[in-house]
PDB file of C-alpha atoms in Angstrom:
ATOM      1  CA  MET A   1      33.464  -6.858  -2.724  1.00 46.00           C
ATOM      2  CA  LYS A   2      32.839  -4.856  -5.893  1.00 47.00           C
ATOM      3  CA  ARG A   3      29.513  -6.553  -6.472  1.00 52.00           C
ATOM      4  CA  PRO A   4      27.721  -5.363  -3.259  1.00 56.00           C
ATOM      5  CA  ARG A   5      28.807  -1.773  -3.940  1.00 68.00           C
ATOM      6  CA  SER A   6      27.399  -1.806  -7.453  1.00 85.00           C
ATOM      7  CA  ARG A   7      24.237  -3.449  -6.112  1.00 81.00           C
ATOM      8  CA  GLU A   8      23.936  -0.756  -3.468  1.00 85.00           C
ATOM      9  CA  ARG A   9      24.698   1.955  -5.995  1.00 90.00           C
ATOM     10  CA  ALA A  10      22.060   0.596  -8.410  1.00 88.00           C
ATOM     11  CA  ALA A  11      19.510   0.434  -5.582  1.00 87.00           C
ATOM     12  CA  SER A  12      20.428   3.951  -4.467  1.00 91.00           C
ATOM     13  CA  GLU A  13      20.079   5.306  -8.009  1.00 94.00           C
ATOM     14  CA  LEU A  14      16.735   3.546  -8.453  1.00 94.00           C
ATOM     15  CA  PHE A  15      15.548   4.975  -5.144  1.00 95.00           C
ATOM     16  CA  ALA A  16      16.606   8.508  -6.105  1.00 96.00           C
ATOM     17  CA  ALA A  17      14.954   8.187  -9.514  1.00 95.00           C
ATOM     18  CA  LEU A  18      11.659   6.531  -8.504  1.00 94.00           C
ATOM     19  CA  TYR A  19      10.898   7.300  -4.862  1.00 97.00           C
ATOM     20  CA  PRO A  20       9.469  10.816  -5.406  1.00 96.00           C
ATOM     21  CA  ARG A  21       7.245   9.592  -8.234  1.00 94.00           C
ATOM     22  CA  LEU A  22       6.095   6.498  -6.304  1.00 94.00           C
ATOM     23  CA  ALA A  23       5.434   8.473  -3.105  1.00 96.00           C
ATOM     24  CA  GLY A  24       3.526  11.130  -5.074  1.00 93.00           C
ATOM     25  CA  TRP A  25       1.420   8.478  -6.777  1.00 93.00           C
ATOM     26  CA  CYS A  26       0.652   6.871  -3.396  1.00 93.00           C
ATOM     27  CA  ARG A  27      -0.181  10.320  -1.965  1.00 92.00           C
ATOM     28  CA  ARG A  28      -2.864  10.824  -4.612  1.00 90.00           C
ATOM     29  CA  LEU A  29      -4.344   7.420  -3.771  1.00 89.00           C
ATOM     30  CA  VAL A  30      -4.361   7.626   0.043  1.00 90.00           C
ATOM     31  CA  ASP A  31      -4.685  11.412   0.513  1.00 88.00           C
ATOM     32  CA  ASP A  32      -2.135  11.427   3.354  1.00 93.00           C
ATOM     33  CA  ASP A  33       1.568  12.311   3.120  1.00 95.00           C
ATOM     34  CA  GLU A  34       2.761  10.139   5.991  1.00 97.00           C
ATOM     35  CA  THR A  35       0.879   7.054   4.810  1.00 96.00           C
ATOM     36  CA  ALA A  36       2.074   7.599   1.242  1.00 96.00           C
ATOM     37  CA  HIS A  37       5.707   7.722   2.365  1.00 97.00           C
ATOM     38  CA  GLU A  38       5.237   4.622   4.537  1.00 97.00           C
ATOM     39  CA  ILE A  39       3.780   2.714   1.580  1.00 96.00           C
ATOM     40  CA  ALA A  40       6.497   3.855  -0.831  1.00 97.00           C
ATOM     41  CA  SER A  41       9.214   3.000   1.701  1.00 97.00           C
ATOM     42  CA  GLU A  42       7.691  -0.418   2.334  1.00 97.00           C
ATOM     43  CA  ALA A  43       7.593  -1.101  -1.412  1.00 97.00           C
ATOM     44  CA  PHE A  44      11.313  -0.304  -1.656  1.00 97.00           C
ATOM     45  CA  THR A  45      12.049  -2.451   1.404  1.00 96.00           C
ATOM     46  CA  ARG A  46      10.287  -5.392  -0.228  1.00 96.00           C
ATOM     47  CA  LEU A  47      12.140  -4.775  -3.471  1.00 96.00           C
ATOM     48  CA  TRP A  48      15.459  -4.699  -1.628  1.00 93.00           C
ATOM     49  CA  ALA A  49      14.644  -8.070   0.002  1.00 94.00           C
ATOM     50  CA  ARG A  50      14.123  -9.577  -3.480  1.00 94.00           C
ATOM     51  CA  TRP A  51      16.641  -7.444  -5.342  1.00 91.00           C
ATOM     52  CA  THR A  52      18.480 -10.325  -7.040  1.00 90.00           C
ATOM     53  CA  THR A  53      15.299 -12.049  -8.275  1.00 94.00           C
ATOM     54  CA  VAL A  54      13.284  -9.059  -9.525  1.00 92.00           C
ATOM     55  CA  THR A  55      13.743  -8.449 -13.223  1.00 90.00           C
ATOM     56  CA  GLU A  56      11.563  -5.330 -13.502  1.00 90.00           C
ATOM     57  CA  PRO A  57      12.112  -3.216 -10.339  1.00 93.00           C
ATOM     58  CA  GLN A  58       9.854  -0.326 -11.371  1.00 91.00           C
ATOM     59  CA  GLY A  59       6.909  -2.628 -12.102  1.00 89.00           C
ATOM     60  CA  PHE A  60       7.555  -4.507  -8.867  1.00 92.00           C
ATOM     61  CA  LEU A  61       7.531  -1.247  -6.898  1.00 93.00           C
ATOM     62  CA  PHE A  62       4.265   0.018  -8.365  1.00 93.00           C
ATOM     63  CA  VAL A  63       2.466  -3.334  -8.072  1.00 91.00           C
ATOM     64  CA  THR A  64       3.667  -3.719  -4.482  1.00 93.00           C
ATOM     65  CA  ALA A  65       2.612  -0.149  -3.656  1.00 93.00           C
ATOM     66  CA  ALA A  66      -0.795  -0.734  -5.268  1.00 91.00           C
ATOM     67  CA  ASN A  67      -1.286  -3.809  -3.093  1.00 90.00           C
ATOM     68  CA  LEU A  68      -0.265  -1.858   0.017  1.00 94.00           C
ATOM     69  CA  VAL A  69      -2.681   0.954  -0.927  1.00 92.00           C
ATOM     70  CA  ARG A  70      -5.465  -1.622  -1.321  1.00 90.00           C
ATOM     71  CA  ASP A  71      -4.621  -3.027   2.129  1.00 91.00           C
ATOM     72  CA  HIS A  72      -4.726   0.509   3.536  1.00 92.00           C
ATOM     73  CA  TRP A  73      -8.159   1.139   1.986  1.00 90.00           C
ATOM     74  CA  ARG A  74      -9.464  -2.146   3.409  1.00 87.00           C
ATOM     75  CA  LYS A  75      -8.189  -1.201   6.862  1.00 89.00           C
ATOM     76  CA  LEU A  76      -9.912   2.196   6.607  1.00 86.00           C
ATOM     77  CA  GLU A  77     -13.182   0.522   5.583  1.00 86.00           C
ATOM     78  CA  ARG A  78     -12.979  -1.885   8.549  1.00 85.00           C
ATOM     79  CA  GLU A  79     -12.405   1.100  10.835  1.00 84.00           C
ATOM     80  CA  ARG A  80     -15.375   2.975   9.308  1.00 82.00           C
ATOM     81  CA  ARG A  81     -17.637  -0.043   9.785  1.00 82.00           C
ATOM     82  CA  ALA A  82     -16.508  -0.367  13.399  1.00 80.00           C
ATOM     83  CA  VAL A  83     -17.247   3.322  14.045  1.00 81.00           C
ATOM     84  CA  ARG A  84     -20.696   2.984  12.425  1.00 79.00           C
ATOM     85  CA  ARG A  85     -21.417  -0.124  14.484  1.00 79.00           C
ATOM     86  CA  VAL A  86     -20.401   1.627  17.713  1.00 76.00           C
ATOM     87  CA  SER A  87     -22.441   4.700  16.738  1.00 75.00           C
ATOM     88  CA  VAL A  88     -25.531   2.567  16.182  1.00 74.00           C
ATOM     89  CA  GLU A  89     -24.990   0.737  19.485  1.00 69.00           C
ATOM     90  CA  VAL A  90     -24.677   4.064  21.304  1.00 67.00           C
ATOM     91  CA  ALA A  91     -27.782   5.409  19.551  1.00 68.00           C
ATOM     92  CA  VAL A  92     -29.748   2.274  20.402  1.00 69.00           C
ATOM     93  CA  ALA A  93     -28.706   2.315  24.060  1.00 64.00           C
ATOM     94  CA  PRO A  94     -31.420   3.798  26.257  1.00 57.00           C
ATOM     95  CA  PRO A  95     -30.765   7.403  27.263  1.00 54.00           C
ATOM     96  CA  ALA A  96     -29.231   7.846  30.713  1.00 52.00           C
ATOM     97  CA  GLU A  97     -31.920  10.166  31.979  1.00 48.00           C
ATOM     98  CA  GLN A  98     -35.454   9.082  31.380  1.00 46.00           C
ATOM     99  CA  ALA A  99     -38.432  11.126  32.510  1.00 46.00           C
ATOM    100  CA  ASP A 100     -40.683   8.111  32.988  1.00 54.00           C
ATOM    101  CA  PRO A 101     -39.005   4.791  33.744  1.00 50.00           C
ATOM    102  CA  SER A 102     -42.199   2.935  32.852  1.00 69.00           C
ATOM    103  CA  VAL A 103     -42.045   4.298  29.282  1.00 73.00           C
ATOM    104  CA  ARG A 104     -38.442   3.174  29.058  1.00 69.00           C
ATOM    105  CA  MET A 105     -39.440  -0.277  30.271  1.00 75.00           C
ATOM    106  CA  LEU A 106     -42.265  -0.406  27.727  1.00 80.00           C
ATOM    107  CA  VAL A 107     -39.903   0.555  24.916  1.00 79.00           C
ATOM    108  CA  GLN A 108     -37.421  -2.068  26.110  1.00 77.00           C
ATOM    109  CA  SER A 109     -40.170  -4.683  26.083  1.00 79.00           C
ATOM    110  CA  LEU A 110     -40.927  -4.081  22.382  1.00 83.00           C
ATOM    111  CA  PRO A 111     -39.635  -6.694  19.939  1.00 84.00           C
ATOM    112  CA  ASP A 112     -36.289  -5.744  18.335  1.00 80.00           C
ATOM    113  CA  ARG A 113     -37.974  -5.155  14.983  1.00 86.00           C
ATOM    114  CA  LEU A 114     -40.027  -2.341  16.591  1.00 88.00           C
ATOM    115  CA  ARG A 115     -37.708  -1.212  19.386  1.00 83.00           C
ATOM    116  CA  VAL A 116     -34.703  -0.333  17.200  1.00 82.00           C
ATOM    117  CA  PRO A 117     -36.590   2.091  14.920  1.00 84.00           C
ATOM    118  CA  ILE A 118     -38.242   3.746  17.958  1.00 82.00           C
ATOM    119  CA  LEU A 119     -34.894   4.250  19.672  1.00 80.00           C
ATOM    120  CA  LEU A 120     -33.183   5.565  16.557  1.00 78.00           C
ATOM    121  CA  HIS A 121     -36.009   7.827  15.423  1.00 79.00           C
ATOM    122  CA  TYR A 122     -37.348   9.225  18.692  1.00 80.00           C
ATOM    123  CA  TYR A 123     -34.441   8.891  21.114  1.00 73.00           C
ATOM    124  CA  ALA A 124     -31.538   9.581  18.729  1.00 69.00           C
ATOM    125  CA  ASP A 125     -33.520  12.095  16.624  1.00 74.00           C
ATOM    126  CA  MET A 126     -32.644  10.364  13.362  1.00 77.00           C
ATOM    127  CA  PRO A 127     -34.792  10.952  10.292  1.00 87.00           C
ATOM    128  CA  ILE A 128     -36.638   7.954   8.864  1.00 92.00           C
ATOM    129  CA  ARG A 129     -34.264   7.873   5.884  1.00 91.00           C
ATOM    130  CA  GLU A 130     -31.266   7.426   8.200  1.00 82.00           C
ATOM    131  CA  VAL A 131     -33.062   4.791  10.283  1.00 82.00           C
ATOM    132  CA  SER A 132     -33.792   2.991   7.023  1.00 87.00           C
ATOM    133  CA  VAL A 133     -30.112   2.994   6.051  1.00 81.00           C
ATOM    134  CA  LEU A 134     -28.881   1.911   9.482  1.00 77.00           C
ATOM    135  CA  THR A 135     -31.377  -0.925   9.808  1.00 81.00           C
ATOM    136  CA  GLY A 136     -31.236  -2.017   6.189  1.00 84.00           C
ATOM    137  CA  ARG A 137     -35.014  -1.708   5.827  1.00 90.00           C
ATOM    138  CA  LYS A 138     -37.063   0.256   3.340  1.00 95.00           C
ATOM    139  CA  GLU A 139     -38.426   3.612   4.510  1.00 95.00           C
ATOM    140  CA  GLY A 140     -42.000   2.339   4.211  1.00 96.00           C
ATOM    141  CA  THR A 141     -41.137  -0.609   6.458  1.00 95.00           C
ATOM    142  CA  VAL A 142     -39.570   1.717   9.020  1.00 93.00           C
ATOM    143  CA  LYS A 143     -42.697   3.908   8.995  1.00 95.00           C
ATOM    144  CA  ALA A 144     -44.925   0.848   9.426  1.00 96.00           C
ATOM    145  CA  ASP A 145     -42.740  -0.426  12.293  1.00 94.00           C
ATOM    146  CA  LEU A 146     -42.842   2.987  13.994  1.00 93.00           C
ATOM    147  CA  HIS A 147     -46.633   3.043  13.658  1.00 94.00           C
ATOM    148  CA  ALA A 148     -46.958  -0.495  15.062  1.00 94.00           C
ATOM    149  CA  ALA A 149     -44.617   0.351  17.948  1.00 90.00           C
ATOM    150  CA  ARG A 150     -46.576   3.522  18.809  1.00 90.00           C
ATOM    151  CA  GLU A 151     -49.828   1.537  18.795  1.00 91.00           C
ATOM    152  CA  LEU A 152     -48.367  -1.098  21.138  1.00 88.00           C
ATOM    153  CA  LEU A 153     -47.017   1.605  23.441  1.00 86.00           C
ATOM    154  CA  ARG A 154     -50.372   3.414  23.389  1.00 86.00           C
ATOM    155  CA  VAL A 155     -52.216   0.208  24.388  1.00 85.00           C
ATOM    156  CA  HIS A 156     -49.744  -0.556  27.184  1.00 81.00           C
ATOM    157  CA  LEU A 157     -49.841   3.012  28.493  1.00 80.00           C
ATOM    158  CA  ARG A 158     -53.659   3.066  28.526  1.00 80.00           C
ATOM    159  CA  ARG A 159     -53.683  -0.205  30.472  1.00 77.00           C
ATOM    160  CA  SER A 160     -51.188   1.086  33.008  1.00 72.00           C
ATOM    161  CA  LEU A 161     -53.156   4.356  33.407  1.00 71.00           C
ATOM    162  CA  ASP A 162     -56.410   2.439  33.881  1.00 70.00           C
ATOM    163  CA  HIS A 163     -54.795   0.377  36.655  1.00 63.00           C
ATOM    164  CA  THR A 164     -53.403   3.389  38.486  1.00 59.00           C
ATOM    165  CA  GLY A 165     -56.545   5.546  38.274  1.00 56.00           C
TER     166      GLY A 165
END
């Protein structure tokens, strides 16, 4: 029974010596105290599970923590992309209140290539630069698409006015 106590004592001493440094290092990488402590604790948990096979515990802890930090960053990036995607979908959705339903129907009838820039620029009040970034098109292309969409809308509106007058 002496062996488990010395193992536990060695693990306890290692924890006391390295945990603050490891948690502080993680804190600088993730910019969040709670997440840093979770990552540092998880690294120690994984070390403890492999305690008898790890020859360099400090290196194991820092490599494991680095991998957990990388996983955390990837998760944050996936969340950011999801938020951007939802934001674009909300911006592209037609506004709830529309003064003239026929204009809304005309905008909806535009091809996607023209409709999306119209919705983002005129309905979501986004500058051309932002529309360019969100659609992945050059600013000049966005401007040309907006011009083409306005021309199509102008033609359709003239036709509908001629038929009603």
